mmCIF file of C-alpha atoms in Angstrom:
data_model
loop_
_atom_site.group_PDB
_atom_site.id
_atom_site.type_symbol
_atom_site.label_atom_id
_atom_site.label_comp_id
_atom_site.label_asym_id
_atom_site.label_seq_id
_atom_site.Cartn_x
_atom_site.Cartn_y
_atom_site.Cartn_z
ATOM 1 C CA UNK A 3 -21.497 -48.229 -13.229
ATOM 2 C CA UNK A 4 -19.581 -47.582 -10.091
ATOM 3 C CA UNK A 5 -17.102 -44.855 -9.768
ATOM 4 C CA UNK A 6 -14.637 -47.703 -8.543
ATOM 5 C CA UNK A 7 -14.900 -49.079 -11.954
ATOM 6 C CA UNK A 8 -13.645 -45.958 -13.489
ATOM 7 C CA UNK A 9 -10.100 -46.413 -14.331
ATOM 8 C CA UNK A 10 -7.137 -43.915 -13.070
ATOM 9 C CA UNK A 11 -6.759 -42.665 -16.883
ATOM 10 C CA UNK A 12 -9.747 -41.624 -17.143
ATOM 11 C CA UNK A 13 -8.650 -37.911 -18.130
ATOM 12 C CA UNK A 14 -5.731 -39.689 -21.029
ATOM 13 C CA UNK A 15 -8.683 -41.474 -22.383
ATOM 14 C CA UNK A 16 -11.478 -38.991 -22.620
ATOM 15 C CA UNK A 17 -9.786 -35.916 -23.295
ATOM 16 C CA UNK A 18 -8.827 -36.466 -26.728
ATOM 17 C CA UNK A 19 -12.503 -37.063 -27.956
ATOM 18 C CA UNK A 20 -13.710 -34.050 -26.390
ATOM 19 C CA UNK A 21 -10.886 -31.960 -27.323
ATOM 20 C CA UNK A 22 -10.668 -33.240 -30.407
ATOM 21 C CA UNK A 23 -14.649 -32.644 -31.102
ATOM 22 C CA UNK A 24 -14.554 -29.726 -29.436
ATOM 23 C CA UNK A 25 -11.627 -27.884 -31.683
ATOM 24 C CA UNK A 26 -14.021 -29.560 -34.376
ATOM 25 C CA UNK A 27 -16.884 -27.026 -33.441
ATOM 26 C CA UNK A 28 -14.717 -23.822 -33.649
ATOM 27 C CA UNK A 29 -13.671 -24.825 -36.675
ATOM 28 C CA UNK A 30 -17.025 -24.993 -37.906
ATOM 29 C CA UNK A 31 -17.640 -21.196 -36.865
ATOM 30 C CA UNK A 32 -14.765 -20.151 -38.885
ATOM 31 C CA UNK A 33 -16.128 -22.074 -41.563
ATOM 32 C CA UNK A 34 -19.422 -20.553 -41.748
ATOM 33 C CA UNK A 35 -18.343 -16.905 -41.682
ATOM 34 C CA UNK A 36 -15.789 -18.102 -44.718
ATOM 35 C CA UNK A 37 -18.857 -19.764 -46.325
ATOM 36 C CA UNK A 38 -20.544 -16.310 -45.477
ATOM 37 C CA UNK A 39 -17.738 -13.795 -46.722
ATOM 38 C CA UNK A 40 -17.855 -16.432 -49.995
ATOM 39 C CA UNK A 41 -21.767 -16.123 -50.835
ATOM 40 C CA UNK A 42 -21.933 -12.653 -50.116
ATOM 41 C CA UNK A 43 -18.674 -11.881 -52.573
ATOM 42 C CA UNK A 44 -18.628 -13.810 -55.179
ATOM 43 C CA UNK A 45 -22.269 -15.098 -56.107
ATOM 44 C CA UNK A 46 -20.834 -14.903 -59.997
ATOM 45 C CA UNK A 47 -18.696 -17.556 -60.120
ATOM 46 C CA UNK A 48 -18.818 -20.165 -62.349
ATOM 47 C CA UNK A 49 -21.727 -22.983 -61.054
ATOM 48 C CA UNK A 50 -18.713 -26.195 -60.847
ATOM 49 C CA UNK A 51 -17.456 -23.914 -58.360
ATOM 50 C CA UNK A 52 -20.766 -23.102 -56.073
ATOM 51 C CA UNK A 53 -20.844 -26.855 -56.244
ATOM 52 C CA UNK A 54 -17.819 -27.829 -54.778
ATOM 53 C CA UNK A 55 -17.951 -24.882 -52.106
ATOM 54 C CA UNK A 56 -21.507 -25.889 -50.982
ATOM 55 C CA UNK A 57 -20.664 -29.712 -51.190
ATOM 56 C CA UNK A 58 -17.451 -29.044 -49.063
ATOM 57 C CA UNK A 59 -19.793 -27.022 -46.616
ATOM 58 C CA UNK A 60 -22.646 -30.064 -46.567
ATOM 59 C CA UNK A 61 -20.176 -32.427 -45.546
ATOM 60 C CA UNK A 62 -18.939 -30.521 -42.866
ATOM 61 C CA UNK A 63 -22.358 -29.866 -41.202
ATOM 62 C CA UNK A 64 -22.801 -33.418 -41.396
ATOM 63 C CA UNK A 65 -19.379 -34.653 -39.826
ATOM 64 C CA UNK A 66 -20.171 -31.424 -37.428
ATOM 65 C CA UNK A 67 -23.699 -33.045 -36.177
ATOM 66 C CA UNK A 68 -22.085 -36.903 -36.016
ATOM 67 C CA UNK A 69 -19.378 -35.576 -33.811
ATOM 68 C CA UNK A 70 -21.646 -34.171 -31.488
ATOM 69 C CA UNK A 71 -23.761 -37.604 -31.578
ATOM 70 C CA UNK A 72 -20.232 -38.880 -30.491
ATOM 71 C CA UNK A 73 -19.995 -36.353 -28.032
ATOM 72 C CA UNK A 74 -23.226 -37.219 -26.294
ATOM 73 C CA UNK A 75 -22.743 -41.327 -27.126
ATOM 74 C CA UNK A 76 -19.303 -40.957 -25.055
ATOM 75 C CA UNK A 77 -20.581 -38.598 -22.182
ATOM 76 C CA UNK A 78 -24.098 -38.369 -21.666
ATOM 77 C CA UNK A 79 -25.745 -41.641 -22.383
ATOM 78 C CA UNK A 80 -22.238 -43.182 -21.658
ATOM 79 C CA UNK A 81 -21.342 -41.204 -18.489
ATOM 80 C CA UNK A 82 -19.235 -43.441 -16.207
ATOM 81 C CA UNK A 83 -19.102 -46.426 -18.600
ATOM 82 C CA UNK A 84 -15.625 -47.089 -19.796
ATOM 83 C CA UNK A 85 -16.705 -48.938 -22.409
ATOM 84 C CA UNK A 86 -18.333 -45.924 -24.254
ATOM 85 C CA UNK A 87 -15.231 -43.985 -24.252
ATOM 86 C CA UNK A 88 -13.297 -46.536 -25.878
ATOM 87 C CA UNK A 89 -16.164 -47.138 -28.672
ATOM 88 C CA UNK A 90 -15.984 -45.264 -31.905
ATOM 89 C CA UNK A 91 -19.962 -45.449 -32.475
ATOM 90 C CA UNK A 92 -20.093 -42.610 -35.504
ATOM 91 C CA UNK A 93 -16.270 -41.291 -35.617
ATOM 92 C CA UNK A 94 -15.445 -44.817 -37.904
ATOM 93 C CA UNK A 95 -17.532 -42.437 -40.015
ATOM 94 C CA UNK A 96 -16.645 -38.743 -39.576
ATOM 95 C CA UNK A 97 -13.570 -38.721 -38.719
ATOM 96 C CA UNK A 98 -11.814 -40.697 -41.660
ATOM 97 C CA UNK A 99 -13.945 -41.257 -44.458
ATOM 98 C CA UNK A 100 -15.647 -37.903 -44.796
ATOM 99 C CA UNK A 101 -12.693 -36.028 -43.539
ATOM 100 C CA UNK A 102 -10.786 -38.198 -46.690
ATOM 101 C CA UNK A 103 -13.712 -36.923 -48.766
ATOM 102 C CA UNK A 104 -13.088 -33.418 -48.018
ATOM 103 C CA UNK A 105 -9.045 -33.894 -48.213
ATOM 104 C CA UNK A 106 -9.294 -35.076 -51.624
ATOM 105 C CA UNK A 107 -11.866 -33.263 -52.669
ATOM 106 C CA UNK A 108 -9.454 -30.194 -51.429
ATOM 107 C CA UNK A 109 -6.169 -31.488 -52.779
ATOM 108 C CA UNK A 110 -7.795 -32.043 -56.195
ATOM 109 C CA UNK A 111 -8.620 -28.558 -56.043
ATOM 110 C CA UNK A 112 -5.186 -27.227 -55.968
ATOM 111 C CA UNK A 113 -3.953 -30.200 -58.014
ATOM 112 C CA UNK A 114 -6.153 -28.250 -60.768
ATOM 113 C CA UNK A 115 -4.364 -24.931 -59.836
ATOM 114 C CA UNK A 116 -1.022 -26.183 -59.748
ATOM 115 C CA UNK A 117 -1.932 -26.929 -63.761
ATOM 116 C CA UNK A 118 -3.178 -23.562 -64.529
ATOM 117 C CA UNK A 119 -0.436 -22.129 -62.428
ATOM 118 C CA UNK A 120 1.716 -24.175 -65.058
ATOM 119 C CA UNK A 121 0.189 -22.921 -68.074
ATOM 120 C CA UNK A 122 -1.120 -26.740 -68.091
ATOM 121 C CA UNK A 123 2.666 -28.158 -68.584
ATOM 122 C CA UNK A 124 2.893 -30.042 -65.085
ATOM 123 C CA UNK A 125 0.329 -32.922 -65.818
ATOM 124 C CA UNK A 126 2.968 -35.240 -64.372
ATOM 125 C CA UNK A 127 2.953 -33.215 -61.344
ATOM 126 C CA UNK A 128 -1.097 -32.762 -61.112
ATOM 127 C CA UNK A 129 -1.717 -36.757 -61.551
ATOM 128 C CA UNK A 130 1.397 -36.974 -58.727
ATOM 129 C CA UNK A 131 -0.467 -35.111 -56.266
ATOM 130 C CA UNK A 132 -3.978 -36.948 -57.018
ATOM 131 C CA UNK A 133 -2.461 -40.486 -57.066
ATOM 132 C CA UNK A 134 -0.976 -39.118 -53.326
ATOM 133 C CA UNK A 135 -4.886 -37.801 -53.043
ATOM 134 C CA UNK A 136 -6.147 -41.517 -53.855
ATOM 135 C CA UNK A 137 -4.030 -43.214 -51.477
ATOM 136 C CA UNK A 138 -5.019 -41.299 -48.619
ATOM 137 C CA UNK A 139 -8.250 -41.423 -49.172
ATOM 138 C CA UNK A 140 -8.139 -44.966 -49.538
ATOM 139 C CA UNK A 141 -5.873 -45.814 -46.379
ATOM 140 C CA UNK A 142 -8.540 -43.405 -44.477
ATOM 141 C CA UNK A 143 -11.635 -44.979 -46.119
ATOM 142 C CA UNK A 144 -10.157 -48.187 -45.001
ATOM 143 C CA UNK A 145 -9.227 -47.369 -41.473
ATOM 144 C CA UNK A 146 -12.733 -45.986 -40.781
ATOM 145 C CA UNK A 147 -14.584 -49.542 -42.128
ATOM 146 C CA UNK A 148 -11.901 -51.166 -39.851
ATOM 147 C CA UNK A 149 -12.908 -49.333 -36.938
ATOM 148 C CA UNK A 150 -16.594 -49.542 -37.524
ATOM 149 C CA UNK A 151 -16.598 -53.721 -38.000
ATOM 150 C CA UNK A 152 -14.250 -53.966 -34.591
ATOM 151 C CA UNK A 153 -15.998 -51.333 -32.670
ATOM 152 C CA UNK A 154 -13.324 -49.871 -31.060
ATOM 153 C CA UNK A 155 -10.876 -47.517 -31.090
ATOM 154 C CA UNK A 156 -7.683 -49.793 -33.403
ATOM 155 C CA UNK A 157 -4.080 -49.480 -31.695
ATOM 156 C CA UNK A 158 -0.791 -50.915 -32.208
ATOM 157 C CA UNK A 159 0.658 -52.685 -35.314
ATOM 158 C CA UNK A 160 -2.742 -52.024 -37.098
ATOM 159 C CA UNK A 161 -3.260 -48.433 -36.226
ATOM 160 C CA UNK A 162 0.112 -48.242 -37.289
ATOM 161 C CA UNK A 163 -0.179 -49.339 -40.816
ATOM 162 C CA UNK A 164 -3.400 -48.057 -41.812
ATOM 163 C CA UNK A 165 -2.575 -44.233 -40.434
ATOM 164 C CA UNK A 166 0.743 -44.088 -41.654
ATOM 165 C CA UNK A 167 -0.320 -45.057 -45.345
ATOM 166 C CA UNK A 168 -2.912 -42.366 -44.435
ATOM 167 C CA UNK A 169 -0.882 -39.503 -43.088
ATOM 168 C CA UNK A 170 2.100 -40.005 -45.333
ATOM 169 C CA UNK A 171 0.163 -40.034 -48.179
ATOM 170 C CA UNK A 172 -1.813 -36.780 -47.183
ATOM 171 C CA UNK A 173 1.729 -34.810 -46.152
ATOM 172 C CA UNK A 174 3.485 -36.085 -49.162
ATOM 173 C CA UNK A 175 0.293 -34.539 -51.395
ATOM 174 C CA UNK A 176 0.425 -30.917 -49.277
ATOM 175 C CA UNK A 177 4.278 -30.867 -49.612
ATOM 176 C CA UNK A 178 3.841 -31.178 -53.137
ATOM 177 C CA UNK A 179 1.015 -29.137 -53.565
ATOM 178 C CA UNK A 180 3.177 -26.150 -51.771
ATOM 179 C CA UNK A 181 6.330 -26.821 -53.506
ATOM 180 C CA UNK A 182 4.697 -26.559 -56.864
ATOM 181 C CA UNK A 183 2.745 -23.558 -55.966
ATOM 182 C CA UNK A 184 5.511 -21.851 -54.418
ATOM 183 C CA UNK A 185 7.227 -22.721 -57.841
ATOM 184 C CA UNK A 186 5.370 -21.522 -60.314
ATOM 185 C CA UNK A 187 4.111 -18.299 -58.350
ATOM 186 C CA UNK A 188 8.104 -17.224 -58.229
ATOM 187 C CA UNK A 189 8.492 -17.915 -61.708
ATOM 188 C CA UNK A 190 5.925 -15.409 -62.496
ATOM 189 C CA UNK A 191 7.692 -13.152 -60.473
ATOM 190 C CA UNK A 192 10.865 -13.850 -61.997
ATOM 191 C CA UNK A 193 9.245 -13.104 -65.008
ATOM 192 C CA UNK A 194 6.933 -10.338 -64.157
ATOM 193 C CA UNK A 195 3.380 -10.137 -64.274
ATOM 194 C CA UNK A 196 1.276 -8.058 -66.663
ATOM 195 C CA UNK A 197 -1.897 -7.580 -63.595
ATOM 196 C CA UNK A 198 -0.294 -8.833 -60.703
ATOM 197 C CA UNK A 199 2.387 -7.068 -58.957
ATOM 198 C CA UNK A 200 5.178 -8.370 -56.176
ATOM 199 C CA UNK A 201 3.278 -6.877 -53.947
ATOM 200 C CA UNK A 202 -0.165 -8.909 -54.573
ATOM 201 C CA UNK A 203 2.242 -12.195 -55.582
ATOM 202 C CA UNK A 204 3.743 -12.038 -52.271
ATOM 203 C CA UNK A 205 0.126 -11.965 -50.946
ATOM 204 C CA UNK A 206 -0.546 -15.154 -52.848
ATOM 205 C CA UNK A 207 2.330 -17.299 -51.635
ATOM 206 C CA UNK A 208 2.589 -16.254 -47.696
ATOM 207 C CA UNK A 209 -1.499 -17.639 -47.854
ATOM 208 C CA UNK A 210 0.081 -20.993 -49.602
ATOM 209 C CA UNK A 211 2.347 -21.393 -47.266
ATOM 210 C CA UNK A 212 0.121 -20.548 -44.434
ATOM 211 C CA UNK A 213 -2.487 -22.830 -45.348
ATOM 212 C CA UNK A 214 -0.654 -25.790 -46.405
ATOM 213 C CA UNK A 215 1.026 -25.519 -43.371
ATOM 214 C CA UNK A 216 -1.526 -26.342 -41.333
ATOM 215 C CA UNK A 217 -2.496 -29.203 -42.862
ATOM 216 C CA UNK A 218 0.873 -30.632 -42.603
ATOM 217 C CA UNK A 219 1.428 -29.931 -39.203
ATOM 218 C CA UNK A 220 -1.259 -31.464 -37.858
ATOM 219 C CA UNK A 221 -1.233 -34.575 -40.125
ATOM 220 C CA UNK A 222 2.414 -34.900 -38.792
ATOM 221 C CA UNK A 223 1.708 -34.136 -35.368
ATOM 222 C CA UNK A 224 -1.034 -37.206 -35.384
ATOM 223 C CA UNK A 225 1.718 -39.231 -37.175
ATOM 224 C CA UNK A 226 4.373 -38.552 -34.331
ATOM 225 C CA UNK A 227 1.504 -39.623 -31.989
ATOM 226 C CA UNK A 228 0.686 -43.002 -33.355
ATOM 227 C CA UNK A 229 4.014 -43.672 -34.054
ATOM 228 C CA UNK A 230 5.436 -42.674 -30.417
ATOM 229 C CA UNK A 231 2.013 -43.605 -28.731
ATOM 230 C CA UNK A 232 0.640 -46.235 -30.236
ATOM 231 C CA UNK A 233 -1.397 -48.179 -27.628
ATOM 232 C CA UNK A 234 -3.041 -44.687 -26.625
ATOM 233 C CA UNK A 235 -5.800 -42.955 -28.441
ATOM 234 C CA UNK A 236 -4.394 -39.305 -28.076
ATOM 235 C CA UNK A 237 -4.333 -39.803 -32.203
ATOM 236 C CA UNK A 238 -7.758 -38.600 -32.333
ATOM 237 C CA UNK A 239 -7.560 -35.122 -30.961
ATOM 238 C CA UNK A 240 -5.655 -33.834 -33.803
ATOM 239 C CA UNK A 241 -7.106 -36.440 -36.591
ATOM 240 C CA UNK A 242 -10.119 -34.886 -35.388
ATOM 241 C CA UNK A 243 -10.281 -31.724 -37.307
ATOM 242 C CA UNK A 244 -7.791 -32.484 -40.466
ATOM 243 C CA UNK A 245 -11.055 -32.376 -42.577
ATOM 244 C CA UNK A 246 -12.001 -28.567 -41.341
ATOM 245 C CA UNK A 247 -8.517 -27.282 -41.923
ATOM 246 C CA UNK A 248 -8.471 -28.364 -45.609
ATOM 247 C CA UNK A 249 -12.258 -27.042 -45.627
ATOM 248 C CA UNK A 250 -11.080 -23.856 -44.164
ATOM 249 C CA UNK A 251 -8.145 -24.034 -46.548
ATOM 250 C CA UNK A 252 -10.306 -24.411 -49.368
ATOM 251 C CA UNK A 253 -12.632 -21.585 -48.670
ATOM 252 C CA UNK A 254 -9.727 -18.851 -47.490
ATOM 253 C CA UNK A 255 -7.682 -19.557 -50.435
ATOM 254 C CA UNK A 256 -11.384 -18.616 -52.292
ATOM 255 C CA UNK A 257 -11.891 -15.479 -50.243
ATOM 256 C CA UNK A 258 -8.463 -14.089 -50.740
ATOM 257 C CA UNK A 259 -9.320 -13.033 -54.177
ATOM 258 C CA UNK A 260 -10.946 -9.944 -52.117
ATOM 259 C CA UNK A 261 -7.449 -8.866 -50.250
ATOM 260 C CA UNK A 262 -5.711 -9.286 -53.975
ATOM 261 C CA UNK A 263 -8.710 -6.880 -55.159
ATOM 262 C CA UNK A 264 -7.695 -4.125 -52.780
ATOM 263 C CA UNK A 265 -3.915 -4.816 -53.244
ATOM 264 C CA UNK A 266 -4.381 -3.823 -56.712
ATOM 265 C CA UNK A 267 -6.250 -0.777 -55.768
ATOM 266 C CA UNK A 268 -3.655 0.267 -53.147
ATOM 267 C CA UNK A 269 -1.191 0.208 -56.121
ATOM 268 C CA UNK A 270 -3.456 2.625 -57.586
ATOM 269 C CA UNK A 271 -5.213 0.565 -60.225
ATOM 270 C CA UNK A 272 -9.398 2.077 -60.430
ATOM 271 C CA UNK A 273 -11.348 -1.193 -60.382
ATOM 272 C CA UNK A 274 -14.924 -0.470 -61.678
ATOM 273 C CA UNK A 275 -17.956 -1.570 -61.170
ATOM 274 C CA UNK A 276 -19.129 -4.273 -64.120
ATOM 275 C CA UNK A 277 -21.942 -6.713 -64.195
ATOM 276 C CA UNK A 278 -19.049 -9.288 -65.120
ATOM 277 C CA UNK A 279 -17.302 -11.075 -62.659
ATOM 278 C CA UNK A 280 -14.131 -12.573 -63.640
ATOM 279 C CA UNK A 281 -13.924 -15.609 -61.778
ATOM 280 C CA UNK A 282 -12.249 -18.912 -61.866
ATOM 281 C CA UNK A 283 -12.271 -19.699 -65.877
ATOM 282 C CA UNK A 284 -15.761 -18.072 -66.715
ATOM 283 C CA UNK A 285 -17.689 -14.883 -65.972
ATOM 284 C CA UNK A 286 -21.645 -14.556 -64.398
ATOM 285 C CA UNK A 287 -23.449 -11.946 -62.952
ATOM 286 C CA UNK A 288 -21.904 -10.479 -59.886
ATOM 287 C CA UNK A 289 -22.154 -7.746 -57.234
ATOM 288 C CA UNK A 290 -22.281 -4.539 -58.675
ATOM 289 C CA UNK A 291 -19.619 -3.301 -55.875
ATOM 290 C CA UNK A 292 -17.430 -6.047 -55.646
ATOM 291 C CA UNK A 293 -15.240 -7.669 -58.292
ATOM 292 C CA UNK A 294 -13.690 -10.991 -57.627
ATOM 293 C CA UNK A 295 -10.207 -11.461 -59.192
ATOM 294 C CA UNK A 296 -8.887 -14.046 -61.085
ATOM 295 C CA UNK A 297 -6.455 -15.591 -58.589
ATOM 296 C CA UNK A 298 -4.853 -18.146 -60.594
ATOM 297 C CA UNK A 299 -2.854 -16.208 -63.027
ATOM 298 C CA UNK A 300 -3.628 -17.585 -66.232
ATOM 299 C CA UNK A 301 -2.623 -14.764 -68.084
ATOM 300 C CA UNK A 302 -2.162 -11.269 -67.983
ATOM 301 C CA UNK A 303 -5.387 -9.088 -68.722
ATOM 302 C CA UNK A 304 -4.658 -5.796 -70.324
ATOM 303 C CA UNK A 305 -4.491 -2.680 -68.559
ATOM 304 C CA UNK A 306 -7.540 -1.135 -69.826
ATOM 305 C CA UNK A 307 -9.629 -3.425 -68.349
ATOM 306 C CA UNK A 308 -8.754 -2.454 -64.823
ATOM 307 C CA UNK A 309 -8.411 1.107 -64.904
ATOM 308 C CA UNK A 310 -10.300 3.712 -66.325
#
């Protein structure tokens, strides 16, 4: 194609794919050292839990290597040609639906902790936060088999609907999910905490916050976009890598059980060395150095079983 063809906007209508998939990537890198700092940690955790970390992680290599078939679909084989940049080719695919996967897989996740957090009195809550789960997934799921039958990149009324029933959904589900954390984590505070000090609890709900922040942010920022944008595709920068900051999320939230670990020790608890790991509802065989700790409070252990 000539370079008379190209269109003045050229940089408006590329730079959001290659931004997007781009921001994508580093993601990706922080994953795999959290995926890392997991394995190496924590190999005795109960099996339901490998699964879903390792699952999460599969997915994610898999939206990471379609992205970069965009990435080559939209500027390599497509360089010069409009009409490739305004084609979705695989991001119908990894953008929505298995980012949705991973959202809901993720917001299920602390849907469950919310109930232990509880002492398993918020079911109303927990199904709350899933039904808010479904519906994004769905709206997403939907958008992406939208996108794929029109093959192209859906603006307007249409974008409109589908990715505010998406995005609204998936804030309304991480306000919730923070708000109930945030909740019950001051309650045991309030209360006091037979293991955990304020010091560690503190620990626990700046990293909610943190985390859950993210997610929001950038779901709203996307929202703001389509809603103040709508005939432009700058929507899929930021849509772009929603599923690696709940993956990211997921895994930090994991990892932080080592930080609580040495805040415990820095209060001058002895934590020794046991071929038991105390992990999320079960124990396995674990590092002889390292013991995970249980971060979602179910109850109090006694005090001789963390110092000598």
């Amino acid at each position: 194609m000539s370079t008379s063809s190209i269109p003045t906007n050229i940089a408006e209508v590329a730079a959001p794919g290659l931004l997007g998939t781009v921001w994508n990537w580093m993601l990706y890198g922080v994953l795999l050292v959290q995926v890392y700092v997991y394995i190496y940690n924590f190999p005795g955790d109960r099996k339901l839990l490998k699964l879903l970390v390792y699952t999460i992680f599969l997915l994610e290599t898999l939206q990471t290597a379609f992205t970069g078939a965009d990435l080559y679909y939209w500027f390599v084989s497509g360089f010069g040609n409009i009409n490739h940049l305004e084609a979705p080719y695989l991001s119908s695919f990894d953008v929505p639906i298995i980012g949705s996967v991973v959202s809901l897989t993720v917001q299920f996740f602390f849907a469950y902790r919310v109930w232990v957090l509880s002492d398993k009195k918020s079911s109303w809550l927990c199904v709350l936060i899933c039904i808010c789960s479904l519906v994004n997934a769905s709206a997403a799921f939907t958008g992406g088999v939208y996108t794929h039958i029109i093959q192209r990149f859906p603006r307007g009324w249409t974008l409109k609907v589908i990715s505010l029933t998406w995005l609204t959904a998936n804030t309304l589900a991480d306000i919730l999910i923070t708000a109930a954390m945030l909740h019950y984590i001051g309650r045991r505070r309030r209360l006091g905490d037979g293991y955990f000090g304020d010091h560690v609890l503190s620990r626990i709900v700046r990293l909610t916050v943190e985390t859950n922040v993210l997610t929001t942010t950038d779901a709203i920022i996307s929202l703001l976009m389509i809603s103040i944008f709508p005939t432009k595709n700058w929507y899929i920068c930021p849509t772009a890598i929603l599923g690696k900051l709940y993956s990211n999320s997921l895994l930090v939230s994991l990892n932080n059980r080592i930080s609580i670990r040495d805040a415990s020790i820095g209060r001058g608890a002895v934590v020794e060395p046991r071929s038991e790991a105390v992990t999320y509802g079960g124990t396995a065989p674990s590092r002889p150095a390292v013991e995970p700790v249980h971060i979602e409070l179910e109850k109090a252990r006694p005090s001789s079983q963390i110092s000598r």
